[in-house]
Coordinates of C-alpha atoms in Angstrom, one line a residue:
M1 CA 0.0 0.0 0.0
V2 CA 1.2 3.5 -0.9
S3 CA 1.0 5.8 2.1
K4 CA -1.6 8.5 2.1
A5 CA 1.1 11.2 2.5
L6 CA 3.1 9.9 -0.5
G7 CA -0.1 9.4 -2.6
K8 CA -1.2 13.0 -1.8
Y9 CA 2.3 14.4 -2.8
V10 CA 2.3 12.5 -6.1
Q11 CA -1.1 13.7 -7.0
S12 CA -0.2 17.3 -6.2
L13 CA 2.5 17.1 -9.0
H14 CA -0.2 17.0 -11.6
Q15 CA -0.5 20.8 -11.1
K16 CA 2.2 23.2 -12.2
K17 CA 2.1 25.4 -9.1
Y18 CA 3.0 22.3 -6.9
R19 CA 5.7 21.2 -9.4
H20 CA 7.3 24.6 -8.9
R21 CA 6.8 24.6 -5.1
H22 CA 8.3 21.1 -4.6
G23 CA 10.8 21.3 -7.4
A24 CA 9.7 18.0 -8.8
F25 CA 7.7 16.4 -11.5
L26 CA 6.3 13.0 -12.6
V27 CA 7.5 10.4 -15.0
E28 CA 4.9 7.7 -15.9
G29 CA 5.2 4.3 -17.5
G30 CA 7.8 1.7 -17.2
K31 CA 9.7 2.6 -20.5
S32 CA 9.9 6.3 -19.5
V33 CA 11.0 5.3 -15.9
L34 CA 13.8 3.1 -17.2
E35 CA 15.0 5.9 -19.6
L36 CA 14.9 8.3 -16.6
L37 CA 17.1 5.8 -14.5
S38 CA 19.8 5.9 -17.2
S39 CA 19.8 9.7 -17.3
D40 CA 21.6 12.3 -15.0
L41 CA 18.3 13.5 -13.5
E42 CA 17.9 13.1 -9.8
V43 CA 15.2 10.6 -8.9
E44 CA 13.3 11.3 -5.6
H45 CA 11.1 8.2 -5.4
V46 CA 9.9 5.3 -7.7
L47 CA 6.6 3.5 -7.2
A48 CA 6.3 0.3 -9.2
T49 CA 4.5 -3.0 -9.3
A50 CA 6.1 -6.0 -7.9
E51 CA 6.3 -7.6 -11.3
F52 CA 8.2 -4.5 -12.6
I53 CA 10.6 -4.5 -9.8
D54 CA 11.4 -8.1 -10.3
Q55 CA 11.9 -7.8 -14.0
N56 CA 14.1 -4.7 -13.8
R57 CA 16.3 -5.2 -10.6
A58 CA 19.4 -4.8 -12.6
H59 CA 18.4 -1.2 -13.7
L60 CA 17.2 -0.2 -10.1
P61 CA 20.0 1.5 -8.2
A62 CA 20.6 -0.1 -4.7
R63 CA 19.8 3.2 -2.9
L64 CA 16.9 4.1 -5.0
P65 CA 13.8 5.1 -2.8
L66 CA 11.4 2.4 -4.0
S67 CA 7.8 1.6 -3.0
A68 CA 5.8 -1.3 -4.2
A69 CA 2.3 -0.3 -5.7
T70 CA -0.6 -2.0 -7.4
E71 CA -1.6 -1.2 -10.9
T72 CA -4.8 0.4 -9.5
E73 CA -2.7 2.6 -7.2
L74 CA -0.5 3.7 -10.0
T75 CA -3.4 4.6 -12.2
Q76 CA -5.1 6.5 -9.5
L77 CA -2.1 8.4 -8.4
G78 CA -0.9 9.3 -12.0
T79 CA -2.4 10.9 -15.1
L80 CA -2.3 8.0 -17.5
A81 CA -5.5 6.2 -18.4
T82 CA -3.9 3.0 -17.2
N83 CA -0.4 2.4 -15.7
T84 CA 0.6 -1.2 -15.2
T85 CA 4.3 -0.7 -14.4
A86 CA 5.8 2.4 -12.7
L87 CA 5.8 6.0 -12.0
A88 CA 8.7 8.2 -10.6
V89 CA 9.0 11.5 -8.7
V90 CA 11.9 13.4 -10.2
H91 CA 13.7 16.6 -9.1
L92 CA 13.3 19.4 -11.6
P93 CA 16.8 20.0 -13.3
A94 CA 18.5 23.3 -12.6
E95 CA 18.5 25.5 -15.7
T96 CA 22.1 25.8 -17.1
P97 CA 23.2 29.0 -18.7
L98 CA 22.5 29.3 -22.4
P99 CA 25.9 29.9 -24.1
L100 CA 25.7 33.2 -26.0
T101 CA 27.7 31.7 -29.0
L102 CA 25.5 28.6 -29.4
P103 CA 23.2 29.7 -32.2
E104 CA 26.3 30.7 -34.2
S105 CA 27.6 27.0 -34.2
A106 CA 24.4 24.9 -33.8
L107 CA 20.7 25.1 -34.5
L108 CA 18.4 25.9 -31.6
L109 CA 14.6 25.4 -31.7
A110 CA 12.7 28.2 -30.0
L111 CA 8.9 28.0 -29.3
D112 CA 6.7 31.0 -29.2
E113 CA 3.6 30.4 -27.0
V114 CA 3.2 26.7 -28.0
R115 CA 0.6 26.0 -25.4
D116 CA -0.4 22.3 -26.1
P117 CA 1.7 20.0 -23.9
G118 CA 1.4 17.2 -26.4
N119 CA 2.8 19.3 -29.2
L120 CA 5.6 20.6 -26.8
G121 CA 6.5 17.0 -26.0
T122 CA 6.7 16.0 -29.6
L123 CA 8.9 19.1 -30.4
L124 CA 11.2 18.1 -27.5
R125 CA 11.3 14.5 -29.2
L126 CA 12.2 16.1 -32.5
A127 CA 15.0 18.1 -30.9
D128 CA 16.2 14.9 -29.4
W129 CA 16.1 13.1 -32.8
Y130 CA 18.1 15.8 -34.5
G131 CA 20.6 16.2 -31.7
L132 CA 19.8 19.8 -31.1
P133 CA 21.6 21.3 -28.1
G134 CA 18.3 22.5 -26.5
V135 CA 15.0 24.2 -26.9
V136 CA 14.1 27.8 -25.9
L137 CA 10.6 28.4 -24.6
S138 CA 8.8 31.6 -24.3
P139 CA 6.9 32.2 -21.0
G140 CA 3.6 31.5 -22.7
C141 CA 4.5 27.9 -23.6
A142 CA 3.2 24.8 -21.9
D143 CA 5.1 23.4 -19.0
A144 CA 8.1 21.3 -20.2
Y145 CA 7.5 19.1 -17.1
A146 CA 3.8 18.6 -17.3
P147 CA 2.7 15.0 -17.3
K148 CA 1.4 15.2 -20.9
T149 CA 4.5 16.9 -22.1
V150 CA 6.8 14.3 -20.5
A151 CA 4.8 11.5 -21.9
A152 CA 4.7 13.0 -25.4
S153 CA 8.5 13.5 -25.4
M154 CA 9.1 9.7 -25.2
G155 CA 12.2 10.1 -23.1
A156 CA 13.5 13.3 -24.6
F157 CA 12.7 15.1 -21.3
A158 CA 15.7 13.4 -19.8
R159 CA 18.1 14.5 -22.6
V160 CA 17.0 17.8 -24.1
R161 CA 18.1 21.0 -22.3
V162 CA 15.3 23.6 -21.9
W163 CA 15.7 27.4 -21.4
E164 CA 13.0 29.9 -20.8
R165 CA 13.5 33.3 -22.4
D166 CA 11.3 36.3 -23.5
L167 CA 11.9 35.6 -27.2
A168 CA 11.0 39.2 -28.3
A169 CA 13.8 40.5 -26.0
W170 CA 16.2 37.7 -26.4
L171 CA 16.3 37.3 -30.2
P172 CA 17.4 40.8 -31.0
T173 CA 20.5 40.4 -28.8
L174 CA 22.0 37.5 -30.9
A175 CA 24.9 38.4 -33.1
P176 CA 24.0 39.9 -36.4
A177 CA 25.4 36.8 -38.3
V178 CA 23.0 34.4 -36.5
G179 CA 20.0 33.4 -38.7
I180 CA 16.6 33.6 -37.1
F181 CA 14.2 31.5 -39.1
G182 CA 10.5 31.2 -38.9
A183 CA 7.6 29.7 -40.9
D184 CA 5.6 32.1 -43.0
L185 CA 3.1 31.5 -45.9
E186 CA 4.8 34.3 -47.7
G187 CA 8.3 33.0 -47.0
D188 CA 10.9 31.3 -49.3
N189 CA 10.1 27.8 -50.4
V190 CA 12.2 25.7 -48.0
H191 CA 12.7 23.0 -50.6
R192 CA 14.6 25.3 -52.8
L193 CA 17.1 26.6 -50.1
S194 CA 20.4 25.2 -49.0
L195 CA 20.1 25.4 -45.2
H196 CA 22.6 24.4 -42.6
P197 CA 22.0 23.6 -38.9
A198 CA 23.0 26.8 -37.2
G199 CA 20.9 29.7 -36.0
V200 CA 17.5 29.7 -34.4
L201 CA 14.4 28.1 -35.8
V202 CA 11.3 29.8 -34.2
M203 CA 7.9 28.0 -34.2
G204 CA 4.7 29.7 -33.2
S205 CA 1.5 28.6 -31.5
E206 CA -1.0 26.3 -33.0
S207 CA -3.7 28.9 -33.4
H208 CA -2.0 32.2 -33.9
G209 CA 1.5 31.5 -35.3
L210 CA 4.3 33.8 -34.3
T211 CA 3.6 36.8 -32.0
P212 CA 4.2 40.2 -33.9
A213 CA 7.3 41.1 -31.8
V214 CA 8.9 37.7 -32.4
A215 CA 8.0 37.7 -36.1
A216 CA 9.7 41.1 -36.4
A217 CA 13.0 39.6 -35.2
L218 CA 13.2 37.0 -38.0
T219 CA 16.0 37.3 -40.6
R220 CA 14.5 34.7 -43.0
R221 CA 11.0 33.4 -43.4
L222 CA 10.5 29.8 -44.6
H223 CA 7.5 28.4 -46.5
I224 CA 6.5 24.7 -46.7
P225 CA 4.6 24.4 -50.0
R226 CA 1.5 22.4 -50.4
G227 CA 1.5 19.5 -52.8
A228 CA -0.5 19.7 -56.0
G229 CA -4.1 19.3 -55.1
G230 CA -3.5 19.8 -51.3
Q231 CA -6.4 21.3 -49.5
A232 CA -5.4 21.4 -45.9
E233 CA -5.5 24.8 -44.4
S234 CA -2.4 24.4 -42.2
L235 CA -0.1 21.9 -40.6
N236 CA 0.3 21.0 -36.9
V237 CA 3.2 22.8 -35.3
A238 CA 5.2 19.7 -34.7
I239 CA 4.7 18.5 -38.2
S240 CA 5.8 21.8 -39.6
A241 CA 8.9 21.8 -37.3
A242 CA 9.8 18.2 -38.4
I243 CA 9.7 19.2 -42.2
L244 CA 11.8 22.4 -41.6
L245 CA 14.3 20.6 -39.4
D246 CA 14.8 17.9 -42.0
N247 CA 15.6 20.6 -44.5
F248 CA 18.2 22.1 -42.2
F249 CA 19.9 18.7 -41.8
R250 CA 19.4 17.4 -45.3
N251 CA 22.9 18.3 -46.5
E252 CA 24.8 17.2 -43.5

């Protein structure tokens, strides 16, 4: 049985204000927990079924605070529709300084008020796939450590660095040579450009695109052309980012 105090603490981490208050967040599901345990993140507590514990003893550190829980308890305490394996409480990582020269030598992904946690998690997964040094979030973005974001990131939460910046204030401070790219229907056809992975790729919100002040900081606007006969009004922000990122890395 999970203690009432521990159960209450775990459930409080569903909410952002308590994640910030306690400096902790949740990781749910056996696969994500195992990825977590192989990362540098500091694990506060793991709750897992007896079967999960028996099957993964080799991956569970000897001094890991560990509590046995039933599948019912894991599901009731977490946010997943069902959880048959494990969940963990993890310390929020300390934000490391963002090197000023980073956009000159590598490509950063910056997100402008991307409010959907599922999209944010997928974007973190994309950053992980392409080996980006990190993702810069505007204050209006979803929480990078919300349960839905963590789940959608498929383990990227443990590998991708995240910085929070006021993009409208930060982007103009970058060196003039740094390219600041963003999607725009009136932009250049991305398939006809020769792009290289350096600078900042800015993606806007699902509903409104880039905010005016952030759009004003762009040095180049990129357009993803529709195929012949295509009728869709727009693309999901994560799909758009995937297409654009692929073009940056196509010649590498």
